[in-house]
């Protein structure tokens, strides 16, 4: 009888184990496939918890995936007539690209300079002295310049102006090129659409001078710049312009360019 009971007990254990195995295994192959597929958890970061393992981040990119396309090449910037420079261009290249400023050739002649006047205005900020022009010129509020002389206002609202200031543009290796850039800068103080025509170009002591016409519509001004090194951190600029409505004072332009000198 003991042998029979032991046999029945062994059979009972086998049946129980089989029932347990049936309960653990899935009823069909689709139960696992239908569940969400997740990527293996990433290694925990030393600075924080491991990233989420959501289904959207489970599929890793193939190593054979084509590289992303490079961005299309952009159009090459060109110099602009404005004061700002296009990337990659020098100040002189921008000048040569400006249709308002013609090329300064060797055909441009020198002009004979008048005797400098004894009446001077001293601009210690730039280390230069400039002519103190007689009536109808008069001193006026200088800002944003350091000295300023003007002619009376006209009906057209324009008038002659003679100013000095530290060089407002980048200094070039050549005084001539520096003066060219300064002349281009002065177009900011003429009516819109102004264009330059050269009259004279020549060296002066410690610098360079340019005399030119500025045409705008049916009118024009005569103007000049003198760039001179007065021993300060930046060279000095003397700039004079007189409209055709005050053409009697065009003769003063010669006095200006002849009279600029270094202090001392």
mmCIF file of C-alpha atoms in Angstrom:
data_model
loop_
_atom_site.group_PDB
_atom_site.id
_atom_site.type_symbol
_atom_site.label_atom_id
_atom_site.label_comp_id
_atom_site.label_asym_id
_atom_site.label_seq_id
_atom_site.Cartn_x
_atom_site.Cartn_y
_atom_site.Cartn_z
ATOM 1 C CA UNK A 1 0.000 0.000 0.000
ATOM 2 C CA UNK A 2 2.831 2.391 0.779
ATOM 3 C CA UNK A 3 4.175 1.789 -2.731
ATOM 4 C CA UNK A 4 0.741 2.619 -4.212
ATOM 5 C CA UNK A 5 0.419 5.851 -2.180
ATOM 6 C CA UNK A 6 3.934 6.885 -3.202
ATOM 7 C CA UNK A 7 3.035 6.290 -6.857
ATOM 8 C CA UNK A 8 -0.158 8.282 -6.565
ATOM 9 C CA UNK A 9 1.748 11.145 -4.884
ATOM 10 C CA UNK A 10 4.352 11.216 -7.674
ATOM 11 C CA UNK A 11 1.610 11.305 -10.323
ATOM 12 C CA UNK A 12 -0.065 14.199 -8.477
ATOM 13 C CA UNK A 13 3.175 16.196 -8.453
ATOM 14 C CA UNK A 14 3.656 15.700 -12.222
ATOM 15 C CA UNK A 15 0.094 16.835 -12.940
ATOM 16 C CA UNK A 16 0.500 19.959 -10.757
ATOM 17 C CA UNK A 17 3.781 20.890 -12.449
ATOM 18 C CA UNK A 18 2.219 20.544 -15.897
ATOM 19 C CA UNK A 19 -0.709 22.760 -14.896
ATOM 20 C CA UNK A 20 1.662 25.401 -13.595
ATOM 21 C CA UNK A 21 3.691 25.364 -16.858
ATOM 22 C CA UNK A 22 0.536 25.796 -18.943
ATOM 23 C CA UNK A 23 -0.471 28.824 -16.871
ATOM 24 C CA UNK A 24 2.924 30.537 -17.385
ATOM 25 C CA UNK A 25 3.347 30.018 -21.138
ATOM 26 C CA UNK A 26 1.324 32.202 -23.564
ATOM 27 C CA UNK A 27 -1.675 30.649 -25.261
ATOM 28 C CA UNK A 28 -0.419 31.557 -28.743
ATOM 29 C CA UNK A 29 2.590 33.063 -30.557
ATOM 30 C CA UNK A 30 0.882 36.464 -31.248
ATOM 31 C CA UNK A 31 0.689 37.562 -27.594
ATOM 32 C CA UNK A 32 4.399 38.575 -27.467
ATOM 33 C CA UNK A 33 4.492 40.072 -30.981
ATOM 34 C CA UNK A 34 1.519 42.266 -30.227
ATOM 35 C CA UNK A 35 3.179 43.952 -27.258
ATOM 36 C CA UNK A 36 5.274 47.140 -27.507
ATOM 37 C CA UNK A 37 8.873 46.652 -28.612
ATOM 38 C CA UNK A 38 11.237 48.656 -26.443
ATOM 39 C CA UNK A 39 14.924 49.349 -26.859
ATOM 40 C CA UNK A 40 17.269 48.162 -24.152
ATOM 41 C CA UNK A 41 17.705 50.810 -21.472
ATOM 42 C CA UNK A 42 20.617 53.144 -22.054
ATOM 43 C CA UNK A 43 23.486 53.277 -19.616
ATOM 44 C CA UNK A 44 22.612 55.686 -16.801
ATOM 45 C CA UNK A 45 24.185 59.107 -17.088
ATOM 46 C CA UNK A 46 26.386 60.404 -14.324
ATOM 47 C CA UNK A 47 24.487 63.699 -14.405
ATOM 48 C CA UNK A 48 20.987 62.331 -14.203
ATOM 49 C CA UNK A 49 18.584 59.421 -14.745
ATOM 50 C CA UNK A 50 18.594 57.255 -17.824
ATOM 51 C CA UNK A 51 16.575 58.560 -20.807
ATOM 52 C CA UNK A 52 13.056 57.279 -21.409
ATOM 53 C CA UNK A 53 12.667 54.083 -23.422
ATOM 54 C CA UNK A 54 9.432 54.967 -25.164
ATOM 55 C CA UNK A 55 8.456 53.149 -28.352
ATOM 56 C CA UNK A 56 9.208 56.253 -30.467
ATOM 57 C CA UNK A 57 12.869 56.084 -29.464
ATOM 58 C CA UNK A 58 13.209 52.326 -29.742
ATOM 59 C CA UNK A 59 14.314 52.033 -33.368
ATOM 60 C CA UNK A 60 17.960 52.948 -33.835
ATOM 61 C CA UNK A 61 19.064 54.500 -37.179
ATOM 62 C CA UNK A 62 20.753 52.134 -39.603
ATOM 63 C CA UNK A 63 24.490 52.522 -40.009
ATOM 64 C CA UNK A 64 23.930 52.377 -43.776
ATOM 65 C CA UNK A 65 21.556 55.350 -43.827
ATOM 66 C CA UNK A 66 22.670 58.046 -46.342
ATOM 67 C CA UNK A 67 24.168 61.205 -44.816
ATOM 68 C CA UNK A 68 21.965 64.271 -44.640
ATOM 69 C CA UNK A 69 22.199 66.535 -47.678
ATOM 70 C CA UNK A 70 24.479 69.556 -47.298
ATOM 71 C CA UNK A 71 22.789 72.975 -47.487
ATOM 72 C CA UNK A 72 22.745 74.557 -50.972
ATOM 73 C CA UNK A 73 25.483 77.138 -51.617
ATOM 74 C CA UNK A 74 24.435 80.709 -50.989
ATOM 75 C CA UNK A 75 24.925 83.518 -53.493
ATOM 76 C CA UNK A 76 28.236 85.338 -53.132
ATOM 77 C CA UNK A 77 27.896 88.726 -51.453
ATOM 78 C CA UNK A 78 28.872 91.750 -53.512
ATOM 79 C CA UNK A 79 30.083 95.151 -52.381
ATOM 80 C CA UNK A 80 27.383 97.708 -51.727
ATOM 81 C CA UNK A 81 27.489 101.479 -52.228
ATOM 82 C CA UNK A 82 26.323 101.847 -48.653
ATOM 83 C CA UNK A 83 28.627 102.587 -45.750
ATOM 84 C CA UNK A 84 28.629 98.990 -44.567
ATOM 85 C CA UNK A 85 30.953 96.420 -46.142
ATOM 86 C CA UNK A 86 29.845 93.169 -47.720
ATOM 87 C CA UNK A 87 31.478 90.174 -46.021
ATOM 88 C CA UNK A 88 34.858 89.350 -47.500
ATOM 89 C CA UNK A 89 35.399 92.683 -49.208
ATOM 90 C CA UNK A 90 37.840 95.437 -48.315
ATOM 91 C CA UNK A 91 36.952 99.109 -48.026
ATOM 92 C CA UNK A 92 38.728 99.846 -51.303
ATOM 93 C CA UNK A 93 36.882 97.063 -53.161
ATOM 94 C CA UNK A 94 33.602 98.518 -51.938
ATOM 95 C CA UNK A 95 34.757 101.933 -53.163
ATOM 96 C CA UNK A 96 35.571 100.610 -56.644
ATOM 97 C CA UNK A 97 32.122 98.985 -56.806
ATOM 98 C CA UNK A 98 30.340 102.255 -55.958
ATOM 99 C CA UNK A 99 28.923 103.829 -59.148
ATOM 100 C CA UNK A 100 28.716 107.221 -57.442
ATOM 101 C CA UNK A 101 32.502 107.493 -57.242
ATOM 102 C CA UNK A 102 34.485 107.332 -60.520
ATOM 103 C CA UNK A 103 37.994 105.970 -60.762
ATOM 104 C CA UNK A 104 40.662 108.535 -59.957
ATOM 105 C CA UNK A 105 43.028 108.430 -62.939
ATOM 106 C CA UNK A 106 46.295 110.163 -63.689
ATOM 107 C CA UNK A 107 44.421 112.595 -65.949
ATOM 108 C CA UNK A 108 43.116 114.460 -62.914
ATOM 109 C CA UNK A 109 45.339 117.539 -62.653
ATOM 110 C CA UNK A 110 46.741 119.392 -59.701
ATOM 111 C CA UNK A 111 45.516 122.854 -58.817
ATOM 112 C CA UNK A 112 47.547 125.842 -57.773
ATOM 113 C CA UNK A 113 47.005 126.622 -54.109
ATOM 114 C CA UNK A 114 46.375 130.090 -52.744
ATOM 115 C CA UNK A 115 48.475 131.581 -49.973
ATOM 116 C CA UNK A 116 47.238 130.258 -46.610
ATOM 117 C CA UNK A 117 45.277 132.666 -44.454
ATOM 118 C CA UNK A 118 46.607 133.822 -41.092
ATOM 119 C CA UNK A 119 43.243 133.586 -39.374
ATOM 120 C CA UNK A 120 42.947 130.047 -38.069
ATOM 121 C CA UNK A 121 40.620 127.792 -36.154
ATOM 122 C CA UNK A 122 42.511 125.291 -33.998
ATOM 123 C CA UNK A 123 41.156 121.798 -33.649
ATOM 124 C CA UNK A 124 43.261 120.270 -30.891
ATOM 125 C CA UNK A 125 41.373 117.006 -31.010
ATOM 126 C CA UNK A 126 42.856 116.201 -34.430
ATOM 127 C CA UNK A 127 46.016 118.319 -34.078
ATOM 128 C CA UNK A 128 45.214 120.563 -37.049
ATOM 129 C CA UNK A 129 44.591 124.233 -37.732
ATOM 130 C CA UNK A 130 42.227 125.290 -40.541
ATOM 131 C CA UNK A 131 41.297 128.647 -42.090
ATOM 132 C CA UNK A 132 38.840 130.854 -40.245
ATOM 133 C CA UNK A 133 36.799 131.963 -43.262
ATOM 134 C CA UNK A 134 35.572 135.559 -43.471
ATOM 135 C CA UNK A 135 31.967 136.715 -43.849
ATOM 136 C CA UNK A 136 29.455 135.526 -44.895
ATOM 137 C CA UNK A 137 30.888 132.431 -43.205
ATOM 138 C CA UNK A 138 30.298 132.103 -39.477
ATOM 139 C CA UNK A 139 31.011 129.597 -36.726
ATOM 140 C CA UNK A 140 28.142 127.323 -35.806
ATOM 141 C CA UNK A 141 27.354 124.509 -33.356
ATOM 142 C CA UNK A 142 29.949 121.903 -34.218
ATOM 143 C CA UNK A 143 28.262 118.624 -33.197
ATOM 144 C CA UNK A 144 28.712 115.967 -34.426
ATOM 145 C CA UNK A 145 31.950 117.489 -35.792
ATOM 146 C CA UNK A 146 34.677 119.192 -33.771
ATOM 147 C CA UNK A 147 34.614 122.553 -35.617
ATOM 148 C CA UNK A 148 32.022 123.912 -38.029
ATOM 149 C CA UNK A 149 31.597 127.032 -40.182
ATOM 150 C CA UNK A 150 28.535 127.646 -42.349
ATOM 151 C CA UNK A 151 27.116 130.038 -44.940
ATOM 152 C CA UNK A 152 23.637 131.572 -44.519
ATOM 153 C CA UNK A 153 20.679 129.359 -45.350
ATOM 154 C CA UNK A 154 19.220 129.594 -48.842
ATOM 155 C CA UNK A 155 15.609 129.316 -50.028
ATOM 156 C CA UNK A 156 16.349 125.793 -51.185
ATOM 157 C CA UNK A 157 17.312 124.889 -47.626
ATOM 158 C CA UNK A 158 20.938 124.019 -48.469
ATOM 159 C CA UNK A 159 24.040 125.997 -47.600
ATOM 160 C CA UNK A 160 27.796 125.811 -47.582
ATOM 161 C CA UNK A 161 29.508 123.958 -44.757
ATOM 162 C CA UNK A 162 33.120 123.632 -43.635
ATOM 163 C CA UNK A 163 33.867 121.114 -40.864
ATOM 164 C CA UNK A 164 36.700 119.211 -39.209
ATOM 165 C CA UNK A 165 36.659 115.953 -37.295
ATOM 166 C CA UNK A 166 38.705 112.805 -36.634
ATOM 167 C CA UNK A 167 38.809 110.584 -39.710
ATOM 168 C CA UNK A 168 35.374 108.850 -39.824
ATOM 169 C CA UNK A 169 36.489 105.978 -42.071
ATOM 170 C CA UNK A 170 39.178 103.313 -41.906
ATOM 171 C CA UNK A 171 42.675 104.627 -42.541
ATOM 172 C CA UNK A 172 44.418 103.056 -45.547
ATOM 173 C CA UNK A 173 48.118 102.512 -46.184
ATOM 174 C CA UNK A 174 48.044 105.189 -48.874
ATOM 175 C CA UNK A 175 46.985 108.782 -47.955
ATOM 176 C CA UNK A 176 45.465 109.013 -51.431
ATOM 177 C CA UNK A 177 43.230 105.990 -50.837
ATOM 178 C CA UNK A 178 42.256 107.321 -47.421
ATOM 179 C CA UNK A 179 41.199 110.599 -49.047
ATOM 180 C CA UNK A 180 39.169 108.684 -51.654
ATOM 181 C CA UNK A 181 37.240 106.868 -48.944
ATOM 182 C CA UNK A 182 36.711 110.147 -47.104
ATOM 183 C CA UNK A 183 35.283 111.765 -50.250
ATOM 184 C CA UNK A 184 32.879 108.854 -50.647
ATOM 185 C CA UNK A 185 31.840 109.270 -47.005
ATOM 186 C CA UNK A 186 30.974 112.948 -47.608
ATOM 187 C CA UNK A 187 28.158 111.884 -49.944
ATOM 188 C CA UNK A 188 26.201 111.261 -46.734
ATOM 189 C CA UNK A 189 26.093 115.059 -46.393
ATOM 190 C CA UNK A 190 24.811 115.733 -49.909
ATOM 191 C CA UNK A 191 21.335 115.190 -51.398
ATOM 192 C CA UNK A 192 20.260 111.675 -52.296
ATOM 193 C CA UNK A 193 21.446 110.510 -55.698
ATOM 194 C CA UNK A 194 24.647 112.581 -55.614
ATOM 195 C CA UNK A 195 27.582 111.554 -57.793
ATOM 196 C CA UNK A 196 31.196 112.708 -57.778
ATOM 197 C CA UNK A 197 33.283 114.164 -60.616
ATOM 198 C CA UNK A 198 36.962 114.750 -59.827
ATOM 199 C CA UNK A 199 38.531 118.190 -60.291
ATOM 200 C CA UNK A 200 41.934 117.967 -58.554
ATOM 201 C CA UNK A 201 44.021 115.461 -56.630
ATOM 202 C CA UNK A 202 47.419 116.021 -55.077
ATOM 203 C CA UNK A 203 49.574 115.349 -52.019
ATOM 204 C CA UNK A 204 49.868 117.911 -49.247
ATOM 205 C CA UNK A 205 52.226 117.926 -46.314
ATOM 206 C CA UNK A 206 51.318 115.004 -44.018
ATOM 207 C CA UNK A 207 48.369 113.991 -46.207
ATOM 208 C CA UNK A 208 46.312 114.270 -49.384
ATOM 209 C CA UNK A 209 43.650 116.598 -50.807
ATOM 210 C CA UNK A 210 40.832 116.058 -53.308
ATOM 211 C CA UNK A 211 38.594 118.665 -54.964
ATOM 212 C CA UNK A 212 35.446 117.513 -56.757
ATOM 213 C CA UNK A 213 31.958 118.321 -58.036
ATOM 214 C CA UNK A 214 28.926 116.662 -56.504
ATOM 215 C CA UNK A 215 26.027 116.492 -58.954
ATOM 216 C CA UNK A 216 22.434 115.865 -57.855
ATOM 217 C CA UNK A 217 19.567 116.396 -60.284
ATOM 218 C CA UNK A 218 19.919 119.764 -62.019
ATOM 219 C CA UNK A 219 22.181 121.134 -59.288
ATOM 220 C CA UNK A 220 25.706 120.629 -58.059
ATOM 221 C CA UNK A 221 28.063 121.549 -55.263
ATOM 222 C CA UNK A 222 31.805 122.051 -55.206
ATOM 223 C CA UNK A 223 33.520 120.172 -52.436
ATOM 224 C CA UNK A 224 36.927 119.161 -51.102
ATOM 225 C CA UNK A 225 38.493 116.926 -48.489
ATOM 226 C CA UNK A 226 41.909 117.163 -46.876
ATOM 227 C CA UNK A 227 43.124 114.164 -44.899
ATOM 228 C CA UNK A 228 46.135 115.049 -42.747
ATOM 229 C CA UNK A 229 48.038 113.363 -39.933
ATOM 230 C CA UNK A 230 48.160 115.757 -37.016
ATOM 231 C CA UNK A 231 50.015 113.360 -34.726
ATOM 232 C CA UNK A 232 46.911 112.147 -32.922
ATOM 233 C CA UNK A 233 45.487 108.612 -32.662
ATOM 234 C CA UNK A 234 43.573 109.176 -35.910
ATOM 235 C CA UNK A 235 44.269 111.505 -38.849
ATOM 236 C CA UNK A 236 42.134 114.600 -39.166
ATOM 237 C CA UNK A 237 39.582 115.360 -41.865
ATOM 238 C CA UNK A 238 38.740 118.830 -43.218
ATOM 239 C CA UNK A 239 35.653 118.816 -45.444
ATOM 240 C CA UNK A 240 34.059 121.756 -47.265
ATOM 241 C CA UNK A 241 31.055 121.825 -49.590
ATOM 242 C CA UNK A 242 29.306 124.801 -51.254
ATOM 243 C CA UNK A 243 26.103 124.511 -53.376
ATOM 244 C CA UNK A 244 25.682 126.248 -56.737
ATOM 245 C CA UNK A 245 23.178 128.635 -55.144
ATOM 246 C CA UNK A 246 26.183 130.117 -53.283
ATOM 247 C CA UNK A 247 28.701 129.756 -56.113
ATOM 248 C CA UNK A 248 30.352 133.079 -55.207
ATOM 249 C CA UNK A 249 31.960 131.216 -52.297
ATOM 250 C CA UNK A 250 33.405 128.462 -54.477
ATOM 251 C CA UNK A 251 36.665 130.412 -54.357
ATOM 252 C CA UNK A 252 36.838 129.656 -50.630
ATOM 253 C CA UNK A 253 37.352 125.977 -51.381
ATOM 254 C CA UNK A 254 40.851 126.788 -52.636
ATOM 255 C CA UNK A 255 41.520 128.711 -49.427
ATOM 256 C CA UNK A 256 40.460 125.717 -47.362
ATOM 257 C CA UNK A 257 42.678 123.133 -49.056
ATOM 258 C CA UNK A 258 45.638 125.523 -49.039
ATOM 259 C CA UNK A 259 45.232 126.481 -45.397
ATOM 260 C CA UNK A 260 44.994 123.172 -43.503
ATOM 261 C CA UNK A 261 48.156 122.517 -41.509
ATOM 262 C CA UNK A 262 49.474 120.657 -38.486
ATOM 263 C CA UNK A 263 49.371 122.493 -35.147
ATOM 264 C CA UNK A 264 52.658 123.493 -33.531
#
